[in-house]
Amino acid sequence: ILNVEQSPQSLHVQEGDSTNFTCSFPSSNFYALHWYRWETAKSPEALFVMTLNGDEKKKGRISATLNTKEGYSYLYIKGSQPEDSATYLCAPGGGGGNKLTFGTGTQLKVEL
Amino acid sequence: DAEITQSPRHKITETGRQVTLACHQTWNHNNMFWYRQDLGHGLRLIHYSYGVQDTNKGEVSDGYSVSRSNTEDLPLTLESAASSQTSVYFCASSESLASEQYFGPGTRLTVT
C-alpha cells in the first residue's frame, strides 16, 4: 500500500481565484499518476494520467505537473468557477501490481 | 456508447446475509476494480482483475470475493455481511495502469 498524501484537505476560494493542490507519493517503483475530479453524488472522472518525470498536462483552466524523482504532483486551477467545486483525488500507481492507491482528496469549494 | 453500470444502486441487507453487487462494462477493458468509499479513507481497493479467470486481493479484501468469468462482468460478493461493510461501492475499469479508470455510478449498501 502506497502512502499518498494530499494537501490541503479542503479549500474555500472566491470565484476568479487561482489555486493549486499537492499530491505526495513514494518515488520508488512509480508507474503513473492519475488525477480525478469527484463531484458530490457522482462518480470520479479522470482529469489526467501522467507517466513521465516533468510531464505537464492541461485541460481548459486545469493543469497538472509531475515530479517522479521527488514524488509529487501539483494540480492548478486558474480562475476558479463555482462549477469547479468538487473533490480532487490523486492516485499514483506503483509498488507492484496494476493498481492505483487513491489519496483522500482535496475538497474545493468555489464561492461567488 | 460504451459504459460501466452497477446494480443495485441501493441495497439494505441484514447482518450475516450473502450479498452480491453486480458490475458490467462494455468498454471491453481487461482491468476491472472494486473500491469502497468511506469517510476519512477515500477510495480503498477491495479486489481487482486483469482479465478472465484472474482475480487479486486489494487493500481491504477480507470478507469479500470476486469472480471473473467473462470480460464484461466482475461481481462482488459479501459472504456474510457485517455492519462494518456499510459503505458506497464503486466499480471501475481501464485498459491499463497508464490509462484512466472509468467508474460506475456506485452502489450504496447498508447492513443492519
PDB file of C-alpha atoms in Angstrom:
ATOM      1  CA  ILE A   1       0.000   0.000   0.000  1.00  0.00           C
ATOM      2  CA  LEU A   2       1.472   3.329  -1.054  1.00  0.00           C
ATOM      3  CA  ASN A   3       1.473   6.283   1.348  1.00  0.00           C
ATOM      4  CA  VAL A   4      -0.310   9.043  -0.574  1.00  0.00           C
ATOM      5  CA  GLU A   5      -0.792  12.482   0.920  1.00  0.00           C
ATOM      6  CA  GLN A   6      -2.887  15.275  -0.491  1.00  0.00           C
ATOM      7  CA  SER A   7      -2.911  18.829   0.783  1.00  0.00           C
ATOM      8  CA  PRO A   8      -4.747  20.818   1.715  1.00  0.00           C
ATOM      9  CA  GLN A   9      -7.653  18.634   2.846  1.00  0.00           C
ATOM     10  CA  SER A  10     -10.119  21.384   1.967  1.00  0.00           C
ATOM     11  CA  LEU A  11     -10.054  24.783   0.387  1.00  0.00           C
ATOM     12  CA  HIS A  12     -12.534  27.638   0.044  1.00  0.00           C
ATOM     13  CA  VAL A  13     -11.786  30.210  -2.656  1.00  0.00           C
ATOM     14  CA  GLN A  14     -13.619  33.027  -4.338  1.00  0.00           C
ATOM     15  CA  GLU A  15     -14.728  32.911  -7.946  1.00  0.00           C
ATOM     16  CA  GLY A  16     -11.850  34.009 -10.138  1.00  0.00           C
ATOM     17  CA  ASP A  17      -9.106  32.948  -7.716  1.00  0.00           C
ATOM     18  CA  SER A  18      -6.396  30.614  -8.917  1.00  0.00           C
ATOM     19  CA  THR A  19      -5.469  27.722  -6.687  1.00  0.00           C
ATOM     20  CA  ASN A  20      -3.293  24.655  -6.508  1.00  0.00           C
ATOM     21  CA  PHE A  21      -3.172  21.357  -4.655  1.00  0.00           C
ATOM     22  CA  THR A  22      -0.365  18.960  -3.858  1.00  0.00           C
ATOM     23  CA  CYS A  23      -0.132  15.197  -4.086  1.00  0.00           C
ATOM     24  CA  SER A  24       2.874  13.444  -2.475  1.00  0.00           C
ATOM     25  CA  PHE A  25       3.736   9.808  -3.038  1.00  0.00           C
ATOM     26  CA  PRO A  26       6.696   7.417  -2.768  1.00  0.00           C
ATOM     27  CA  SER A  27       9.006   7.906  -5.734  1.00  0.00           C
ATOM     28  CA  SER A  28      10.216   4.297  -5.845  1.00  0.00           C
ATOM     29  CA  ASN A  29       8.539   1.840  -8.250  1.00  0.00           C
ATOM     30  CA  PHE A  30       6.460   4.648  -9.746  1.00  0.00           C
ATOM     31  CA  TYR A  31       4.437   3.834 -12.846  1.00  0.00           C
ATOM     32  CA  ALA A  32       1.762   6.502 -13.365  1.00  0.00           C
ATOM     33  CA  LEU A  33      -0.029   9.330 -11.573  1.00  0.00           C
ATOM     34  CA  HIS A  34      -3.755   9.878 -12.071  1.00  0.00           C
ATOM     35  CA  TRP A  35      -5.883  12.904 -11.131  1.00  0.00           C
ATOM     36  CA  TYR A  36      -9.662  12.566 -10.787  1.00  0.00           C
ATOM     37  CA  ARG A  37     -12.424  15.062 -10.214  1.00  0.00           C
ATOM     38  CA  TRP A  38     -15.279  13.885  -7.993  1.00  0.00           C
ATOM     39  CA  GLU A  39     -18.460  15.870  -7.694  1.00  0.00           C
ATOM     40  CA  THR A  40     -20.878  15.170  -4.878  1.00  0.00           C
ATOM     41  CA  ALA A  41     -23.342  12.368  -5.666  1.00  0.00           C
ATOM     42  CA  LYS A  42     -21.472  11.462  -8.850  1.00  0.00           C
ATOM     43  CA  SER A  43     -18.617   9.147  -9.791  1.00  0.00           C
ATOM     44  CA  PRO A  44     -14.946  10.113 -10.089  1.00  0.00           C
ATOM     45  CA  GLU A  45     -13.957  11.284 -13.558  1.00  0.00           C
ATOM     46  CA  ALA A  46     -10.409  11.259 -14.857  1.00  0.00           C
ATOM     47  CA  LEU A  47      -8.652  14.556 -15.460  1.00  0.00           C
ATOM     48  CA  PHE A  48      -5.109  13.483 -16.256  1.00  0.00           C
ATOM     49  CA  VAL A  49      -2.846  10.472 -16.391  1.00  0.00           C
ATOM     50  CA  MET A  50       0.874  11.263 -16.293  1.00  0.00           C
ATOM     51  CA  THR A  51       3.770   8.855 -16.508  1.00  0.00           C
ATOM     52  CA  LEU A  52       6.975  10.768 -17.222  1.00  0.00           C
ATOM     53  CA  ASN A  53       9.018  12.973 -14.921  1.00  0.00           C
ATOM     54  CA  GLY A  54       8.413  16.560 -15.920  1.00  0.00           C
ATOM     55  CA  ASP A  55       5.071  15.774 -17.567  1.00  0.00           C
ATOM     56  CA  GLU A  56       2.692  18.683 -17.795  1.00  0.00           C
ATOM     57  CA  LYS A  57      -0.919  18.272 -18.834  1.00  0.00           C
ATOM     58  CA  LYS A  58      -3.624  20.848 -19.409  1.00  0.00           C
ATOM     59  CA  LYS A  59      -7.384  20.714 -19.883  1.00  0.00           C
ATOM     60  CA  GLY A  60      -9.012  24.117 -20.142  1.00  0.00           C
ATOM     61  CA  ARG A  61      -8.291  26.042 -16.936  1.00  0.00           C
ATOM     62  CA  ILE A  62      -6.899  22.989 -15.141  1.00  0.00           C
ATOM     63  CA  SER A  63      -3.318  21.825 -15.441  1.00  0.00           C
ATOM     64  CA  ALA A  64      -1.015  19.399 -13.658  1.00  0.00           C
ATOM     65  CA  THR A  65       2.695  18.760 -13.301  1.00  0.00           C
ATOM     66  CA  LEU A  66       4.617  15.696 -12.218  1.00  0.00           C
ATOM     67  CA  ASN A  67       7.943  15.196 -10.442  1.00  0.00           C
ATOM     68  CA  THR A  68       8.619  11.478 -10.119  1.00  0.00           C
ATOM     69  CA  LYS A  69      12.120  11.885  -8.665  1.00  0.00           C
ATOM     70  CA  GLU A  70      10.895  13.708  -5.572  1.00  0.00           C
ATOM     71  CA  GLY A  71       7.441  12.124  -5.571  1.00  0.00           C
ATOM     72  CA  TYR A  72       4.939  14.932  -6.010  1.00  0.00           C
ATOM     73  CA  SER A  73       2.381  16.333  -8.405  1.00  0.00           C
ATOM     74  CA  TYR A  74       0.640  19.690  -8.464  1.00  0.00           C
ATOM     75  CA  LEU A  75      -2.839  20.404  -9.799  1.00  0.00           C
ATOM     76  CA  TYR A  76      -3.580  24.015 -10.741  1.00  0.00           C
ATOM     77  CA  ILE A  77      -6.927  25.663 -11.406  1.00  0.00           C
ATOM     78  CA  LYS A  78      -6.814  29.086 -12.998  1.00  0.00           C
ATOM     79  CA  GLY A  79      -9.731  31.468 -12.471  1.00  0.00           C
ATOM     80  CA  SER A  80     -11.842  29.127 -10.332  1.00  0.00           C
ATOM     81  CA  GLN A  81     -15.549  28.894 -11.125  1.00  0.00           C
ATOM     82  CA  PRO A  82     -18.377  27.544  -8.925  1.00  0.00           C
ATOM     83  CA  GLU A  83     -18.620  24.511 -11.211  1.00  0.00           C
ATOM     84  CA  ASP A  84     -15.053  23.608 -10.205  1.00  0.00           C
ATOM     85  CA  SER A  85     -16.339  22.781  -6.726  1.00  0.00           C
ATOM     86  CA  ALA A  86     -15.521  19.115  -6.205  1.00  0.00           C
ATOM     87  CA  THR A  87     -13.089  16.777  -4.513  1.00  0.00           C
ATOM     88  CA  TYR A  88      -9.865  16.276  -6.426  1.00  0.00           C
ATOM     89  CA  LEU A  89      -8.223  12.897  -5.991  1.00  0.00           C
ATOM     90  CA  CYS A  90      -4.742  11.867  -6.937  1.00  0.00           C
ATOM     91  CA  ALA A  91      -3.780   8.225  -7.373  1.00  0.00           C
ATOM     92  CA  PRO A  92      -0.260   7.012  -8.022  1.00  0.00           C
ATOM     93  CA  GLY A  93       0.311   3.588  -9.483  1.00  0.00           C
ATOM     94  CA  GLY A  94       3.325   1.559  -8.498  1.00  0.00           C
ATOM     95  CA  GLY A  95       4.774  -0.621  -5.787  1.00  0.00           C
ATOM     96  CA  GLY A  96       3.851  -3.721  -7.752  1.00  0.00           C
ATOM     97  CA  GLY A  97       0.608  -4.687  -9.416  1.00  0.00           C
ATOM     98  CA  ASN A  98      -1.525  -2.955 -11.987  1.00  0.00           C
ATOM     99  CA  LYS A  99      -3.462  -0.886  -9.481  1.00  0.00           C
ATOM    100  CA  LEU A 100      -3.769   2.613  -8.036  1.00  0.00           C
ATOM    101  CA  THR A 101      -3.698   3.926  -4.481  1.00  0.00           C
ATOM    102  CA  PHE A 102      -6.028   6.878  -4.008  1.00  0.00           C
ATOM    103  CA  GLY A 103      -5.338   9.792  -1.722  1.00  0.00           C
ATOM    104  CA  THR A 104      -8.148  11.121   0.455  1.00  0.00           C
ATOM    105  CA  GLY A 105      -8.541  14.139  -1.792  1.00  0.00           C
ATOM    106  CA  THR A 106      -8.684  17.919  -1.636  1.00  0.00           C
ATOM    107  CA  GLN A 107     -12.219  19.275  -1.313  1.00  0.00           C
ATOM    108  CA  LEU A 108     -12.562  22.548  -3.210  1.00  0.00           C
ATOM    109  CA  LYS A 109     -15.455  24.950  -2.774  1.00  0.00           C
ATOM    110  CA  VAL A 110     -15.635  27.984  -5.030  1.00  0.00           C
ATOM    111  CA  GLU A 111     -17.894  30.736  -3.766  1.00  0.00           C
ATOM    112  CA  LEU A 112     -19.459  33.591  -5.702  1.00  0.00           C
TER     113      LEU A 112
ATOM    114  CA  ASP B   1     -21.676   4.360 -26.280  1.00  0.00           C
ATOM    115  CA  ALA B   2     -19.558   2.215 -24.006  1.00  0.00           C
ATOM    116  CA  GLU B   3     -20.432   2.361 -20.343  1.00  0.00           C
ATOM    117  CA  ILE B   4     -19.995   0.776 -16.934  1.00  0.00           C
ATOM    118  CA  THR B   5     -23.069   0.006 -14.858  1.00  0.00           C
ATOM    119  CA  GLN B   6     -23.675  -1.231 -11.330  1.00  0.00           C
ATOM    120  CA  SER B   7     -26.678  -2.864  -9.753  1.00  0.00           C
ATOM    121  CA  PRO B   8     -28.433  -2.483  -7.484  1.00  0.00           C
ATOM    122  CA  ARG B   9     -27.890   1.217  -6.834  1.00  0.00           C
ATOM    123  CA  HIS B  10     -29.134   0.897  -3.279  1.00  0.00           C
ATOM    124  CA  LYS B  11     -29.315  -2.179  -1.087  1.00  0.00           C
ATOM    125  CA  ILE B  12     -30.294  -2.773   2.510  1.00  0.00           C
ATOM    126  CA  THR B  13     -29.456  -6.158   3.959  1.00  0.00           C
ATOM    127  CA  GLU B  14     -29.161  -7.838   7.327  1.00  0.00           C
ATOM    128  CA  THR B  15     -26.046  -8.936   9.131  1.00  0.00           C
ATOM    129  CA  GLY B  16     -24.958 -12.406   8.110  1.00  0.00           C
ATOM    130  CA  ARG B  17     -26.645 -12.475   4.704  1.00  0.00           C
ATOM    131  CA  GLN B  18     -24.752 -13.060   1.491  1.00  0.00           C
ATOM    132  CA  VAL B  19     -24.919 -10.121  -0.895  1.00  0.00           C
ATOM    133  CA  THR B  20     -23.728  -9.805  -4.483  1.00  0.00           C
ATOM    134  CA  LEU B  21     -23.149  -6.472  -6.203  1.00  0.00           C
ATOM    135  CA  ALA B  22     -23.031  -6.503  -9.979  1.00  0.00           C
ATOM    136  CA  CYS B  23     -20.648  -4.592 -12.242  1.00  0.00           C
ATOM    137  CA  HIS B  24     -20.911  -4.676 -16.041  1.00  0.00           C
ATOM    138  CA  GLN B  25     -18.755  -2.787 -18.549  1.00  0.00           C
ATOM    139  CA  THR B  26     -18.978  -2.551 -22.308  1.00  0.00           C
ATOM    140  CA  TRP B  27     -15.557  -0.922 -22.816  1.00  0.00           C
ATOM    141  CA  ASN B  28     -14.005  -4.343 -23.413  1.00  0.00           C
ATOM    142  CA  HIS B  29     -11.401  -3.483 -20.771  1.00  0.00           C
ATOM    143  CA  ASN B  30      -9.290  -6.254 -19.314  1.00  0.00           C
ATOM    144  CA  ASN B  31      -8.758  -4.481 -15.975  1.00  0.00           C
ATOM    145  CA  MET B  32     -11.628  -4.168 -13.508  1.00  0.00           C
ATOM    146  CA  PHE B  33     -11.600  -2.918  -9.918  1.00  0.00           C
ATOM    147  CA  TRP B  34     -13.855  -2.733  -6.871  1.00  0.00           C
ATOM    148  CA  TYR B  35     -13.449   0.107  -4.362  1.00  0.00           C
ATOM    149  CA  ARG B  36     -15.276   1.157  -1.243  1.00  0.00           C
ATOM    150  CA  GLN B  37     -15.676   4.761  -0.195  1.00  0.00           C
ATOM    151  CA  ASP B  38     -15.739   5.661   3.494  1.00  0.00           C
ATOM    152  CA  LEU B  39     -15.423   8.984   5.285  1.00  0.00           C
ATOM    153  CA  GLY B  40     -11.814   9.733   6.098  1.00  0.00           C
ATOM    154  CA  HIS B  41     -10.476   6.929   3.907  1.00  0.00           C
ATOM    155  CA  GLY B  42     -11.281   7.958   0.379  1.00  0.00           C
ATOM    156  CA  LEU B  43     -11.394   5.107  -2.135  1.00  0.00           C
ATOM    157  CA  ARG B  44      -9.902   1.826  -0.973  1.00  0.00           C
ATOM    158  CA  LEU B  45      -9.284  -1.101  -3.278  1.00  0.00           C
ATOM    159  CA  ILE B  46     -11.120  -4.321  -2.424  1.00  0.00           C
ATOM    160  CA  HIS B  47     -10.341  -6.670  -5.338  1.00  0.00           C
ATOM    161  CA  TYR B  48      -9.174  -6.335  -8.911  1.00  0.00           C
ATOM    162  CA  SER B  49      -8.860  -8.410 -12.057  1.00  0.00           C
ATOM    163  CA  TYR B  50      -6.536  -8.239 -15.048  1.00  0.00           C
ATOM    164  CA  GLY B  51      -8.676 -10.488 -17.213  1.00  0.00           C
ATOM    165  CA  VAL B  52     -10.894 -13.560 -17.391  1.00  0.00           C
ATOM    166  CA  GLN B  53     -10.194 -16.043 -14.595  1.00  0.00           C
ATOM    167  CA  ASP B  54      -7.787 -13.609 -12.920  1.00  0.00           C
ATOM    168  CA  THR B  55      -8.574 -12.076  -9.514  1.00  0.00           C
ATOM    169  CA  ASN B  56      -6.375 -10.342  -6.946  1.00  0.00           C
ATOM    170  CA  LYS B  57      -6.816  -9.058  -3.413  1.00  0.00           C
ATOM    171  CA  GLY B  58      -6.641  -5.375  -2.718  1.00  0.00           C
ATOM    172  CA  GLU B  59      -6.089  -3.352   0.423  1.00  0.00           C
ATOM    173  CA  VAL B  60      -9.362  -4.305   2.174  1.00  0.00           C
ATOM    174  CA  SER B  61     -10.327  -7.720   0.788  1.00  0.00           C
ATOM    175  CA  ASP B  62     -11.362  -9.544   3.986  1.00  0.00           C
ATOM    176  CA  GLY B  63     -14.998 -10.605   3.811  1.00  0.00           C
ATOM    177  CA  TYR B  64     -15.275 -10.033   0.053  1.00  0.00           C
ATOM    178  CA  SER B  65     -14.786 -12.208  -3.016  1.00  0.00           C
ATOM    179  CA  VAL B  66     -14.941 -11.699  -6.782  1.00  0.00           C
ATOM    180  CA  SER B  67     -15.029 -13.904  -9.837  1.00  0.00           C
ATOM    181  CA  ARG B  68     -14.277 -13.096 -13.481  1.00  0.00           C
ATOM    182  CA  SER B  69     -15.911 -15.498 -15.890  1.00  0.00           C
ATOM    183  CA  ASN B  70     -16.052 -13.067 -18.814  1.00  0.00           C
ATOM    184  CA  THR B  71     -14.566  -9.722 -19.840  1.00  0.00           C
ATOM    185  CA  GLU B  72     -17.671  -7.655 -19.114  1.00  0.00           C
ATOM    186  CA  ASP B  73     -18.562  -8.624 -15.536  1.00  0.00           C
ATOM    187  CA  LEU B  74     -16.902  -8.567 -12.121  1.00  0.00           C
ATOM    188  CA  PRO B  75     -19.476  -9.324  -9.410  1.00  0.00           C
ATOM    189  CA  LEU B  76     -18.516  -8.560  -5.809  1.00  0.00           C
ATOM    190  CA  THR B  77     -19.817 -10.930  -3.126  1.00  0.00           C
ATOM    191  CA  LEU B  78     -20.020 -10.256   0.581  1.00  0.00           C
ATOM    192  CA  GLU B  79     -20.001 -13.752   2.039  1.00  0.00           C
ATOM    193  CA  SER B  80     -21.595 -12.808   5.365  1.00  0.00           C
ATOM    194  CA  ALA B  81     -22.466  -9.128   5.532  1.00  0.00           C
ATOM    195  CA  ALA B  82     -21.265  -7.177   8.544  1.00  0.00           C
ATOM    196  CA  SER B  83     -22.193  -3.676   9.709  1.00  0.00           C
ATOM    197  CA  SER B  84     -18.609  -2.602   9.007  1.00  0.00           C
ATOM    198  CA  GLN B  85     -19.320  -3.244   5.333  1.00  0.00           C
ATOM    199  CA  THR B  86     -21.906  -0.480   5.165  1.00  0.00           C
ATOM    200  CA  SER B  87     -20.388   1.745   2.517  1.00  0.00           C
ATOM    201  CA  VAL B  88     -20.624   3.034  -1.016  1.00  0.00           C
ATOM    202  CA  TYR B  89     -19.083   0.629  -3.514  1.00  0.00           C
ATOM    203  CA  PHE B  90     -17.627   1.698  -6.846  1.00  0.00           C
ATOM    204  CA  CYS B  91     -16.628  -0.491  -9.726  1.00  0.00           C
ATOM    205  CA  ALA B  92     -14.122   0.748 -12.322  1.00  0.00           C
ATOM    206  CA  SER B  93     -12.415  -0.489 -15.467  1.00  0.00           C
ATOM    207  CA  SER B  94      -9.398   0.528 -17.512  1.00  0.00           C
ATOM    208  CA  GLU B  95      -7.220  -0.579 -20.403  1.00  0.00           C
ATOM    209  CA  SER B  96      -4.012  -0.347 -18.375  1.00  0.00           C
ATOM    210  CA  LEU B  97      -2.404   1.314 -15.355  1.00  0.00           C
ATOM    211  CA  ALA B  98      -1.383   4.173 -17.628  1.00  0.00           C
ATOM    212  CA  SER B  99      -4.984   4.601 -18.784  1.00  0.00           C
ATOM    213  CA  GLU B 100      -7.762   6.387 -16.972  1.00  0.00           C
ATOM    214  CA  GLN B 101     -10.213   4.353 -14.947  1.00  0.00           C
ATOM    215  CA  TYR B 102     -13.905   4.635 -15.804  1.00  0.00           C
ATOM    216  CA  PHE B 103     -16.126   4.458 -12.747  1.00  0.00           C
ATOM    217  CA  GLY B 104     -19.616   3.099 -12.386  1.00  0.00           C
ATOM    218  CA  PRO B 105     -22.355   5.085 -10.609  1.00  0.00           C
ATOM    219  CA  GLY B 106     -21.825   3.326  -7.275  1.00  0.00           C
ATOM    220  CA  THR B 107     -23.909   1.089  -5.025  1.00  0.00           C
ATOM    221  CA  ARG B 108     -24.901   2.283  -1.562  1.00  0.00           C
ATOM    222  CA  LEU B 109     -25.026  -0.742   0.728  1.00  0.00           C
ATOM    223  CA  THR B 110     -26.455  -0.619   4.238  1.00  0.00           C
ATOM    224  CA  VAL B 111     -26.020  -3.592   6.546  1.00  0.00           C
ATOM    225  CA  THR B 112     -28.383  -3.532   9.526  1.00  0.00           C
TER     226      THR B 112
END
